[in-house]
mmCIF file of C-alpha atoms in Angstrom:
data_model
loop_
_atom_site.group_PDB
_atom_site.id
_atom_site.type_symbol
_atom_site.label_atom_id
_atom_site.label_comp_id
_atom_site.label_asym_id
_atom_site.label_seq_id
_atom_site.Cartn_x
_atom_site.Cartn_y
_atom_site.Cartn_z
ATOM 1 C CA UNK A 1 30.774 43.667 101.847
ATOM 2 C CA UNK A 2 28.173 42.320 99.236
ATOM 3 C CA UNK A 3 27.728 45.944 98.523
ATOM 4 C CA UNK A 4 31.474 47.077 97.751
ATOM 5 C CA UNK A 5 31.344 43.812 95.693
ATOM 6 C CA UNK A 6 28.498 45.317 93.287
ATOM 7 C CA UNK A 7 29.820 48.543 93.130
ATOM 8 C CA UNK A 8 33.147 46.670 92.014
ATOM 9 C CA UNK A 9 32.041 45.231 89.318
ATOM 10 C CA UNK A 10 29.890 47.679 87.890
ATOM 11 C CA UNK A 11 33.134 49.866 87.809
ATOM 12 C CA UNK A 12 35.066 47.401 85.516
ATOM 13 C CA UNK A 13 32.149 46.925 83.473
ATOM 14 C CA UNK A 14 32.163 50.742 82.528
ATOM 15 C CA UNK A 15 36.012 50.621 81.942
ATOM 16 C CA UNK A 16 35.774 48.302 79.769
ATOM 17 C CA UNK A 17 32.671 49.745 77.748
ATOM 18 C CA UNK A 18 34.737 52.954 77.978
ATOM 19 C CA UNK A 19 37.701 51.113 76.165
ATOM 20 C CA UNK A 20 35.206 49.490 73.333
ATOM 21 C CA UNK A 21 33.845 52.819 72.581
ATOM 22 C CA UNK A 22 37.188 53.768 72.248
ATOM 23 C CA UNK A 23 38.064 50.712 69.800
ATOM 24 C CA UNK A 24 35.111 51.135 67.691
ATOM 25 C CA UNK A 25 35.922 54.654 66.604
ATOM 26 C CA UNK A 26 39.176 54.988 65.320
ATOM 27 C CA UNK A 27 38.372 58.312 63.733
ATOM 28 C CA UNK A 28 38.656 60.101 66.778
ATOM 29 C CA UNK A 29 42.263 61.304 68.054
ATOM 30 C CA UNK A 30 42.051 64.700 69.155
ATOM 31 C CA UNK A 31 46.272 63.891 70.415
ATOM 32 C CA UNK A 32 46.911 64.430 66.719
ATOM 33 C CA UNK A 33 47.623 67.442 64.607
ATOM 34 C CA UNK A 34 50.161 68.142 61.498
ATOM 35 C CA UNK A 35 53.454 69.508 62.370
ATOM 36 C CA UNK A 36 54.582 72.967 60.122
ATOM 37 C CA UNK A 37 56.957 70.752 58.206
ATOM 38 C CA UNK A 38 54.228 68.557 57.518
ATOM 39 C CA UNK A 39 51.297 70.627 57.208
ATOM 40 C CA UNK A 40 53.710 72.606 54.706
ATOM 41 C CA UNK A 41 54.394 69.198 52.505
ATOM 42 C CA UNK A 42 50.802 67.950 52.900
ATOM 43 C CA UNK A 43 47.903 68.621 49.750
ATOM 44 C CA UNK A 44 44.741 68.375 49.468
ATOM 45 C CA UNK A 45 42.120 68.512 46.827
ATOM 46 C CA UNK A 46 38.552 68.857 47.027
ATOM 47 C CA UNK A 47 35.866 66.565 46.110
ATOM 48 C CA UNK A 48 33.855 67.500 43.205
ATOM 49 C CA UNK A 49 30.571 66.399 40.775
ATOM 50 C CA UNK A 50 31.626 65.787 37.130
ATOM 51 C CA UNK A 51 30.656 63.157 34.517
ATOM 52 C CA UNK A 52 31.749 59.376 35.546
ATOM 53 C CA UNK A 53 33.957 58.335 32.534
ATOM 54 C CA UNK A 54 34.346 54.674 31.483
ATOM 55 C CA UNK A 55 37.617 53.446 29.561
ATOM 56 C CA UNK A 56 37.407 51.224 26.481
ATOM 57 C CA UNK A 57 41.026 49.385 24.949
ATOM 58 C CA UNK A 58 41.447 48.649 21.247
ATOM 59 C CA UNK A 59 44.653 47.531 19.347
ATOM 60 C CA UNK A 60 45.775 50.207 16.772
ATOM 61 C CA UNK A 61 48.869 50.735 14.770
ATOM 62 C CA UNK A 62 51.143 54.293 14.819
ATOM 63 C CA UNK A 63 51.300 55.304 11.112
ATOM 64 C CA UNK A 64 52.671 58.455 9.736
ATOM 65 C CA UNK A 65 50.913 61.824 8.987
ATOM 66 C CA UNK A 66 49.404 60.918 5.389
ATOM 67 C CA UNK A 67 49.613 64.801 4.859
ATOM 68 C CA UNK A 68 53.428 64.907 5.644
ATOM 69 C CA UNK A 69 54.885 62.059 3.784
ATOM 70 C CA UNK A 70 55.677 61.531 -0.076
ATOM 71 C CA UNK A 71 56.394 58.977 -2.016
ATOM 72 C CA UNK A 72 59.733 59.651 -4.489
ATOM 73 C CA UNK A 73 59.413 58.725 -7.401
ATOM 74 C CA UNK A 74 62.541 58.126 -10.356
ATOM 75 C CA UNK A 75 61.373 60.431 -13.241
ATOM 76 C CA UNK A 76 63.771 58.593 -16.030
ATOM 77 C CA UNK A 77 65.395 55.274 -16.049
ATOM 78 C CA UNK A 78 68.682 54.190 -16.332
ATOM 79 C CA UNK A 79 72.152 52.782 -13.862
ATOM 80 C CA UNK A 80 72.305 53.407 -10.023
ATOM 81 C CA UNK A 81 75.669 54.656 -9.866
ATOM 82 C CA UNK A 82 75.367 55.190 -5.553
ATOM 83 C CA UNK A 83 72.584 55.732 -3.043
ATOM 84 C CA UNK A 84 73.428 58.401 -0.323
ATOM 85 C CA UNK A 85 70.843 57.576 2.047
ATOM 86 C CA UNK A 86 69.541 54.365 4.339
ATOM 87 C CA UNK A 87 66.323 53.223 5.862
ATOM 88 C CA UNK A 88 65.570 54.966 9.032
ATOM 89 C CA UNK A 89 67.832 57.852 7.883
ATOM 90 C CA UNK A 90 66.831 61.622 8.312
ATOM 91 C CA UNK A 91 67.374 63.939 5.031
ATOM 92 C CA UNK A 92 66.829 67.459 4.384
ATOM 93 C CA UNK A 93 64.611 69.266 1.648
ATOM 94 C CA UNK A 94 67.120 69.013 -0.761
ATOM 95 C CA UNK A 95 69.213 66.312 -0.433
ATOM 96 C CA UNK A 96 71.298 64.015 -2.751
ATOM 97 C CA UNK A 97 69.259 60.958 -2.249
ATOM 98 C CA UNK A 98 70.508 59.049 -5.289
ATOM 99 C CA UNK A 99 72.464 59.287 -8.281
ATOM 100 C CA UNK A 100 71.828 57.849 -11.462
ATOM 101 C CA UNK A 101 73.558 57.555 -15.050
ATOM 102 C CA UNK A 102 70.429 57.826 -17.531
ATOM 103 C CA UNK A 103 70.130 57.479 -21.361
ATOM 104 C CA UNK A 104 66.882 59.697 -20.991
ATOM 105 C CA UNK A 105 69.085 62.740 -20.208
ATOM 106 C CA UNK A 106 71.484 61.791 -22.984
ATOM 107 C CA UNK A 107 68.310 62.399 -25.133
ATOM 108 C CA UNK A 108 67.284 65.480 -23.314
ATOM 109 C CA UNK A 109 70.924 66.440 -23.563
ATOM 110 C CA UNK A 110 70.423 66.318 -26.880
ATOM 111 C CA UNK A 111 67.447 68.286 -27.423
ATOM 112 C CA UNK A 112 68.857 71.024 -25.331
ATOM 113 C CA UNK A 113 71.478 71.463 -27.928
ATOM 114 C CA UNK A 114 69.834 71.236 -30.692
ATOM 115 C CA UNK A 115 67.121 73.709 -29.157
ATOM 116 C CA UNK A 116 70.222 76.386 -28.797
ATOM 117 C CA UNK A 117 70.940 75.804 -32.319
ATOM 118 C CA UNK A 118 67.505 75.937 -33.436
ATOM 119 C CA UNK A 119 67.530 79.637 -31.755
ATOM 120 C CA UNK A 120 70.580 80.495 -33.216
ATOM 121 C CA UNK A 121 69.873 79.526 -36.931
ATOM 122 C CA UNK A 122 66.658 81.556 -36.235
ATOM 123 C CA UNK A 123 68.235 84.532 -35.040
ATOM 124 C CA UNK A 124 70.295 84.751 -37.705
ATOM 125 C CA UNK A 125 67.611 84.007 -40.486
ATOM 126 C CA UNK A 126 65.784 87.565 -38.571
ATOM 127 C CA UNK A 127 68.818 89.450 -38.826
ATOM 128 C CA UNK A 128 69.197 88.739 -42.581
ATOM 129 C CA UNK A 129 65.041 88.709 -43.109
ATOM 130 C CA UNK A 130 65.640 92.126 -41.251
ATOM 131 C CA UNK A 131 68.695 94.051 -43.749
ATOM 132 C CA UNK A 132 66.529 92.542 -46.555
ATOM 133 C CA UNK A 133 63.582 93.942 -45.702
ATOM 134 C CA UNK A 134 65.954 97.547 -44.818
ATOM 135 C CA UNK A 135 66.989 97.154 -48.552
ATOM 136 C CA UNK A 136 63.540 96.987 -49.695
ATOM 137 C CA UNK A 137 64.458 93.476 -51.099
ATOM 138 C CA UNK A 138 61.889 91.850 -48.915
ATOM 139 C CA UNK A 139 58.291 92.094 -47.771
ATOM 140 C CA UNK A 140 57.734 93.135 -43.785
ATOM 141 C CA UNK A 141 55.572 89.950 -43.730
ATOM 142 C CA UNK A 142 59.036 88.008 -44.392
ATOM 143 C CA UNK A 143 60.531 89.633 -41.462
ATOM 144 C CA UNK A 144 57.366 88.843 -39.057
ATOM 145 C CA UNK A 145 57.633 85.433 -39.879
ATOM 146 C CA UNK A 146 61.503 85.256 -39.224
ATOM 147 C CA UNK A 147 60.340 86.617 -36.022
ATOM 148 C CA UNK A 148 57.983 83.468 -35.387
ATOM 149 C CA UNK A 149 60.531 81.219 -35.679
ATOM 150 C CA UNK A 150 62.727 82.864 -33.362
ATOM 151 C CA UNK A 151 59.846 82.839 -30.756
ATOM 152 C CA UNK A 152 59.513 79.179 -31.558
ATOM 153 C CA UNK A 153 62.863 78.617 -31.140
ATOM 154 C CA UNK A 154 63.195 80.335 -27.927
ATOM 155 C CA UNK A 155 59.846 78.926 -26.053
ATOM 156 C CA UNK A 156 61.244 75.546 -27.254
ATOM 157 C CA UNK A 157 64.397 75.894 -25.452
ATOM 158 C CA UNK A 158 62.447 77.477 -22.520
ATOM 159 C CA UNK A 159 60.600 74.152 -22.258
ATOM 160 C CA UNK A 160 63.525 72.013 -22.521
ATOM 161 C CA UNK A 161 65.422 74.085 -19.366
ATOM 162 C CA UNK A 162 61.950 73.982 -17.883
ATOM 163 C CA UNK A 163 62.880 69.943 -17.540
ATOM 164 C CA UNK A 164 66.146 70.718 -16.880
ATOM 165 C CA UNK A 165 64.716 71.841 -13.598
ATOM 166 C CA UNK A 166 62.216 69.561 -12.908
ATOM 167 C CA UNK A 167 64.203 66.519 -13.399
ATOM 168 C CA UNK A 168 67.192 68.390 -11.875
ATOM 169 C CA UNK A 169 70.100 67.465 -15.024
ATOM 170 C CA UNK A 170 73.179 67.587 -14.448
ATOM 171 C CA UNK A 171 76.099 67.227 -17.060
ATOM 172 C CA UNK A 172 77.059 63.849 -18.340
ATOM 173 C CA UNK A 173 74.119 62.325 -18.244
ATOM 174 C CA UNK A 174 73.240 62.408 -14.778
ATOM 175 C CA UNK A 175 69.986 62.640 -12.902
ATOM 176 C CA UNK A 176 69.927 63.500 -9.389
ATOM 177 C CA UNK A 177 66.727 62.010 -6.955
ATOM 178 C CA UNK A 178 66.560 64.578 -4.307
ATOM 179 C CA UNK A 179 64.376 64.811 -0.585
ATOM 180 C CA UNK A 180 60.898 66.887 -1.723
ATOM 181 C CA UNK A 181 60.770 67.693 2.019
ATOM 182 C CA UNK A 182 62.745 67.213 5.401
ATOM 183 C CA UNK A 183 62.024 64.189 7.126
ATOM 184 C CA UNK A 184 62.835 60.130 7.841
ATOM 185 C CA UNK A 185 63.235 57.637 5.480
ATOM 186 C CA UNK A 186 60.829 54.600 6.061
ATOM 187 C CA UNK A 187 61.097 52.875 3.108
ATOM 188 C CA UNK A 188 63.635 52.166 0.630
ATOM 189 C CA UNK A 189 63.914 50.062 -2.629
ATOM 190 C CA UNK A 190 66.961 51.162 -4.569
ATOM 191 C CA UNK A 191 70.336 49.854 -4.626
ATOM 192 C CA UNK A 192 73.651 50.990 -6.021
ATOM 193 C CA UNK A 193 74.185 48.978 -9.797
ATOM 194 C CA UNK A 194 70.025 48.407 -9.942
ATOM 195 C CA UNK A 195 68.857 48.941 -13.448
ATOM 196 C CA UNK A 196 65.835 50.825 -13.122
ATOM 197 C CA UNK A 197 63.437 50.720 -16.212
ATOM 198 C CA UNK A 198 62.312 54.178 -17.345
ATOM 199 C CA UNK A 199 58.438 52.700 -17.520
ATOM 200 C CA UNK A 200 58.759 51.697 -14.054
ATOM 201 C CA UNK A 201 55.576 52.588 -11.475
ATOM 202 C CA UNK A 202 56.658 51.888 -8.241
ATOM 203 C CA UNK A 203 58.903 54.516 -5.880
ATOM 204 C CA UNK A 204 62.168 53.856 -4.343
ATOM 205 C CA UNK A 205 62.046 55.947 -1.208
ATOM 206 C CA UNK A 206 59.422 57.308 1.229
ATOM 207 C CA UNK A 207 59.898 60.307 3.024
ATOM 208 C CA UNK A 208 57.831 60.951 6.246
ATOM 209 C CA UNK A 209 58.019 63.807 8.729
ATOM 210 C CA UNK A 210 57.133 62.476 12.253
ATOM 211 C CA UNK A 211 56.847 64.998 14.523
ATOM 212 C CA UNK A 212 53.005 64.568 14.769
ATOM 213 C CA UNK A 213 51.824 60.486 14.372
ATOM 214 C CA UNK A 214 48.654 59.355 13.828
ATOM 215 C CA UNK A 215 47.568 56.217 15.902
ATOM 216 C CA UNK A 216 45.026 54.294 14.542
ATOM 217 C CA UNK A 217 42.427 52.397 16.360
ATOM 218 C CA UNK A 218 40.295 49.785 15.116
ATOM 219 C CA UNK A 219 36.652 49.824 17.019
ATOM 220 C CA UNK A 220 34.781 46.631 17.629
ATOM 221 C CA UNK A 221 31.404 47.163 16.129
ATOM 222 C CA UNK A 222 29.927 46.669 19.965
ATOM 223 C CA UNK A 223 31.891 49.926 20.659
ATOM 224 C CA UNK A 224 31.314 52.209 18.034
ATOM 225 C CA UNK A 225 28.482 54.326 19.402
ATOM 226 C CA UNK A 226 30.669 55.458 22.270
ATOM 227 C CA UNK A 227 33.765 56.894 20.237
ATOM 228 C CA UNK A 228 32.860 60.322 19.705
ATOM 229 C CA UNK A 229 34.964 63.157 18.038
ATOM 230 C CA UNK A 230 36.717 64.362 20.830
ATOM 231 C CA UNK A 231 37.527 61.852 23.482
ATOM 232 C CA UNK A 232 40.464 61.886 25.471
ATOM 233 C CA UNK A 233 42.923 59.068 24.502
ATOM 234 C CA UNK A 234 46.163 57.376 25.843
ATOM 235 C CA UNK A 235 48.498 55.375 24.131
ATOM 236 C CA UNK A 236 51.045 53.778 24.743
ATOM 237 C CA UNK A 237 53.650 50.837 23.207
ATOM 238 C CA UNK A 238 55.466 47.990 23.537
ATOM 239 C CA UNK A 239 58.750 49.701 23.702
ATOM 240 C CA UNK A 240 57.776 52.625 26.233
ATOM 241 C CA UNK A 241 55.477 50.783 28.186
ATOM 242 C CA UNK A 242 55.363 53.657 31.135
ATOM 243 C CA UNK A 243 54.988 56.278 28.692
ATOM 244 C CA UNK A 244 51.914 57.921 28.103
ATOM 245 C CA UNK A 245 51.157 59.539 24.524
ATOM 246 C CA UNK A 246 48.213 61.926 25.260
ATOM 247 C CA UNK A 247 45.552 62.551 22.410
ATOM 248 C CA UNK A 248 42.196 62.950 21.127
ATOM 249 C CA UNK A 249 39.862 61.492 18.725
ATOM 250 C CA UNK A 250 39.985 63.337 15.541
ATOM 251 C CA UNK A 251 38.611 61.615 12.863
ATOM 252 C CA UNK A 252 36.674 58.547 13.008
ATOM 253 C CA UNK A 253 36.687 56.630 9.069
ATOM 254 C CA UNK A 254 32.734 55.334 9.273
ATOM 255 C CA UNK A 255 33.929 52.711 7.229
ATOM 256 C CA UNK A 256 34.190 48.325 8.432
ATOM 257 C CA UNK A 257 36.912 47.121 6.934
ATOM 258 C CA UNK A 258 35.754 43.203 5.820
ATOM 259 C CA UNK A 259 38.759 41.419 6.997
ATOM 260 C CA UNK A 260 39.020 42.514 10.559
ATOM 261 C CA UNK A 261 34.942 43.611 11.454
ATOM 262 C CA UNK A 262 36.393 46.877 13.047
ATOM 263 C CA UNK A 263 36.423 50.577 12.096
ATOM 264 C CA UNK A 264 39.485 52.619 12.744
ATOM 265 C CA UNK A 265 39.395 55.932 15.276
ATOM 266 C CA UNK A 266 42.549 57.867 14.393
ATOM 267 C CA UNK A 267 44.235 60.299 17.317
ATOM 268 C CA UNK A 268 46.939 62.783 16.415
ATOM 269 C CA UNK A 269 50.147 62.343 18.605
ATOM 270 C CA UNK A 270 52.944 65.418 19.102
ATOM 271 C CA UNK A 271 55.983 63.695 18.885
ATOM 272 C CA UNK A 272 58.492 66.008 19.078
ATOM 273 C CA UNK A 273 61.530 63.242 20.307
ATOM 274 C CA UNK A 274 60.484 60.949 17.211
ATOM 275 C CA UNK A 275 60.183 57.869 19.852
ATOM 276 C CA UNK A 276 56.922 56.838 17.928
ATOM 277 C CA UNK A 277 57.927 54.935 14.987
ATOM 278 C CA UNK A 278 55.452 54.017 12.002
ATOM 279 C CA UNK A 279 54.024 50.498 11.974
ATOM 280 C CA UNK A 280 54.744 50.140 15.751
ATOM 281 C CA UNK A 281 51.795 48.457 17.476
ATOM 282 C CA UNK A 282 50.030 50.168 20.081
ATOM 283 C CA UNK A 283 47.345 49.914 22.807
ATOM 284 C CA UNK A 284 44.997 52.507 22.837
ATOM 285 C CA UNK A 285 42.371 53.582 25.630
ATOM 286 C CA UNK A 286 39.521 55.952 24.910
ATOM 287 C CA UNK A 287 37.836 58.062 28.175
ATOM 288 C CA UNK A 288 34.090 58.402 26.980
ATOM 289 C CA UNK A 289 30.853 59.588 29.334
ATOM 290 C CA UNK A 290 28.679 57.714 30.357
ATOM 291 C CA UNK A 291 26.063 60.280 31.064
ATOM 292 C CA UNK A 292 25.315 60.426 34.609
ATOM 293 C CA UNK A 293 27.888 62.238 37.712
ATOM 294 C CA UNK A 294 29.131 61.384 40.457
ATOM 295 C CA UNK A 295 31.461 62.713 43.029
ATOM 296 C CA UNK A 296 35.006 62.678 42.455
ATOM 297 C CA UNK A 297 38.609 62.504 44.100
ATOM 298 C CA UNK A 298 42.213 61.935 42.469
ATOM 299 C CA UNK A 299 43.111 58.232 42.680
ATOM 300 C CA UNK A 300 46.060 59.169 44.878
ATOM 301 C CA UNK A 301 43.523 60.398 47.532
ATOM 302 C CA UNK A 302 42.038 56.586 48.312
ATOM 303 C CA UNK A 303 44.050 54.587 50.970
ATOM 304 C CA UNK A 304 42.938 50.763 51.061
ATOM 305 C CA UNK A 305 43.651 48.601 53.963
ATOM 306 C CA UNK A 306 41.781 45.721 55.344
ATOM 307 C CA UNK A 307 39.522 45.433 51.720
ATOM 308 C CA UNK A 308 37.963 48.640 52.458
ATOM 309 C CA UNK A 309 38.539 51.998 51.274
ATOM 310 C CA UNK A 310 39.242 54.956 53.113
ATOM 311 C CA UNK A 311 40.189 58.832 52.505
ATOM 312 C CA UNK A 312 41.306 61.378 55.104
ATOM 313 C CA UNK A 313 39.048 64.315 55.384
ATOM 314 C CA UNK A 314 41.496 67.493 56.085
ATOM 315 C CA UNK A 315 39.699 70.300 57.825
ATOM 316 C CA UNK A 316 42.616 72.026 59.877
ATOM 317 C CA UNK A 317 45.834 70.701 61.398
ATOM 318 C CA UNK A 318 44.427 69.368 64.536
ATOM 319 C CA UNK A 319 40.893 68.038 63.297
ATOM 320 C CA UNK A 320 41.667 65.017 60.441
ATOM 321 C CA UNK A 321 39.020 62.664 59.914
ATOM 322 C CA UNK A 322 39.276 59.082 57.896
ATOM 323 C CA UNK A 323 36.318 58.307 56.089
ATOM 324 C CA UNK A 324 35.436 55.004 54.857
ATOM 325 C CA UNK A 325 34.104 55.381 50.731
ATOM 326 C CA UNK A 326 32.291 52.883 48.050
ATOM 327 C CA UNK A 327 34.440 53.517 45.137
ATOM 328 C CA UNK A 328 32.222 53.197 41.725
ATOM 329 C CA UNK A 329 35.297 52.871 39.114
ATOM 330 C CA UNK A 330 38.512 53.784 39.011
ATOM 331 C CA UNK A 331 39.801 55.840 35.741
ATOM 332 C CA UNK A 332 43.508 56.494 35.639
ATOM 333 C CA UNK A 333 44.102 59.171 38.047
ATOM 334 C CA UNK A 334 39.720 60.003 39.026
ATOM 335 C CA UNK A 335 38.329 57.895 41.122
ATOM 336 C CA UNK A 336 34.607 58.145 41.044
ATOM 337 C CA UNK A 337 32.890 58.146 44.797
ATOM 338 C CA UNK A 338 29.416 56.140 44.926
ATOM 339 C CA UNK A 339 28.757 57.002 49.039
ATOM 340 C CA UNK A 340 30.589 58.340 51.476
ATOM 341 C CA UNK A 341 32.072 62.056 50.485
ATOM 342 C CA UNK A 342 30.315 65.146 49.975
ATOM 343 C CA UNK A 343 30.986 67.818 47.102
ATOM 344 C CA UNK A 344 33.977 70.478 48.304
ATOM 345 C CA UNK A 345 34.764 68.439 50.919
ATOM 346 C CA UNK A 346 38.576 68.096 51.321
ATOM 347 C CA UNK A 347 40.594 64.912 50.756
ATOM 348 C CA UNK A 348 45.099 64.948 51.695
ATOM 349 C CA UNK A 349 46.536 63.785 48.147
ATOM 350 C CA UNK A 350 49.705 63.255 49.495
ATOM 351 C CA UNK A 351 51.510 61.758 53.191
ATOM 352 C CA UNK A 352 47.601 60.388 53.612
ATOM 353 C CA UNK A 353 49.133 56.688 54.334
ATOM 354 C CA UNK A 354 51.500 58.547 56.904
ATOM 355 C CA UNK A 355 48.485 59.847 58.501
ATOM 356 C CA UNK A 356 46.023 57.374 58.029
ATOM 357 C CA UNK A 357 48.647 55.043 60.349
ATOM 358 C CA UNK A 358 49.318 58.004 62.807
ATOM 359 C CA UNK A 359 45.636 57.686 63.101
ATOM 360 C CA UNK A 360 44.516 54.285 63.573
ATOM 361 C CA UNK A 361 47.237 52.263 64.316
#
């Protein structure tokens, strides 16, 4: 009886050894395995070595292309009679910005006429220089220098429809501000009635084509040796705060401005749906190496539960493992792998919580 009694109890204890073993490794359930509709919707990506990147933030401003915005300028002075145009407006190449009554065109009004008449007098002086001269009752030299004055005459008037051009004249006195190029305007400092002085320095509109931005990001002096030509930037804004505005480093000024002890990175910004507006402020990240590798997975990849870290090792349908990780840093969508992955290993990217559960819980 003693005996059964032993033999008992030994039996329990190796059930329940047999049911710790089982406890303390979750990994194993050789009951599971991916259905086709699964196995069909499930990705994977493998794990490779590549530099560990490190993010830095700055403030920065969106400004426009320097290279694709002008300044406009009124080339006489004289009454607003109407302005066409508003701030924030798009124009065309072209287009009737402003009008404006000017006593400077009544002057080159002026000159214009009396540059035709000029011509004329001196056309008609050749003509009689020229029977003269067929009546032998001149000298040729008196017909070379009616001549002169003709070609005086004429390049004078050329010159004065030269201006005509240039300040685009039209009749009555009125001078015409038109768009030098296509674009937005984003500033404005004009008004219909406003007396503008002909010696006056500062312009009234400026023009600015924003399909390509600039962002501009000023650099704490501690960070300036690790913005190099080239780095990958995001940026985003205030007003799309889940937007993304993909870029790179493309000119760094190597200049500290004095007020704010920073020097500005600038990254050049397609945007084709004009959603970046100048002055807007921005944050800015920068992606820069830090030298050494380190094994690699997409962010998606890393399932946490219980403050631990875990990704699920795909090798074929029915053979899944989850593998505990030390994550080094996380960097948008890379997440850098200290211990606990090998290179080309393969990590599910996607329905990995589904089957992380299936296997564990």
């Amino acid at each position: 009886m003693k005996y059964k009694l032993i033999i008992g109890i030994a039996l329990v204890s190796l059930s329940i050894a047999s049911c710790k073993k089982e406890v303390e490794n979750p990994d194993t359930n050789t009951s599971f395995a991916l259905s086709d509709s699964m196995l069909k919707n499930t990705t994977t990506a493998e794990a490779q070595t590549q530099p560990v990147k490190n993010v830095l933030s700055f403030y920065g401003k969106i400004t426009a292309d320097n290279n694709k915005m002008i300044d406009v300028y009124p080339l006489v002075g004289g009454n607003v009679i109407k302005v066409n145009v508003e701030l924030g407006d798009y124009v065309h190449k072209g287009q009737v910005l402003a009008t404006i009554k000017s006593t400077d065109i009544a002057d080159f009004e002026k000159q214009s006429i009396d540059a035709k008449n000029d011509l004329l007098v001196a056309k008609n002086q050749m003509k009689v220089a020229q029977e003269l001269f067929d009546g032998k009752l001149n000298s040729e030299s008196d017909v070379l220098q009616a001549k002169s004055e003709v070609n005086k005459a004429q390049s004078q008037l050329s010159k004065i429809q030269e201006t005509y051009k240039i300040y685009n004249i039209k009749a009555g006195s009125i001078y015409e501000v038109t768009a030098p190029i296509s674009g937005f305007i984003i500033q404005k400092s004009i008004n219909q009635d406003m007396l503008l002085r002909n010696d006056r320095s500062e312009n009234i509109f400026d023009i600015a084509e924003i399909s390509e931005v600039w962002a501009l990001a000023n650099i704490n002096e501690i960070d300036i040796n690790k913005v190099k030509l080239g780095i990958d930037a995001d940026v985003t804004t205030l007003s799309y705060p889940d937007k993304v505005f993909k870029g790179k480093v493309d000119k760094i000024f190597n200049v500290i401005d004095p007020e704010t002890k920073a020097m500005q990175a600038r990254i050049k910004l397609q945007n084709p749906e004009y959603m970046l507006k100048p002055d807007m402020n921005a944050n800015i990240k920068l992606s820069y190496n830090e030298g050494e590798s380190m094994i690699s997975v997409p962010s998606k990849a890393i399932v946490f539960d219980k403050s631990k870290n875990f990704v699920m090792i795909f090798k074929d349908r029915n053979n899944i493992e989850t593998r505990q990780v030390e994550v080094y840093r996380v960097v948008g969508d890379i997440t850098y792998i200290s211990s606990g992955l090998k290179e080309n290993e393969k990590v599910i990217t996607n329905n990995q919580l589904f089957i992380y559960r299936a296997l564990n819980e």
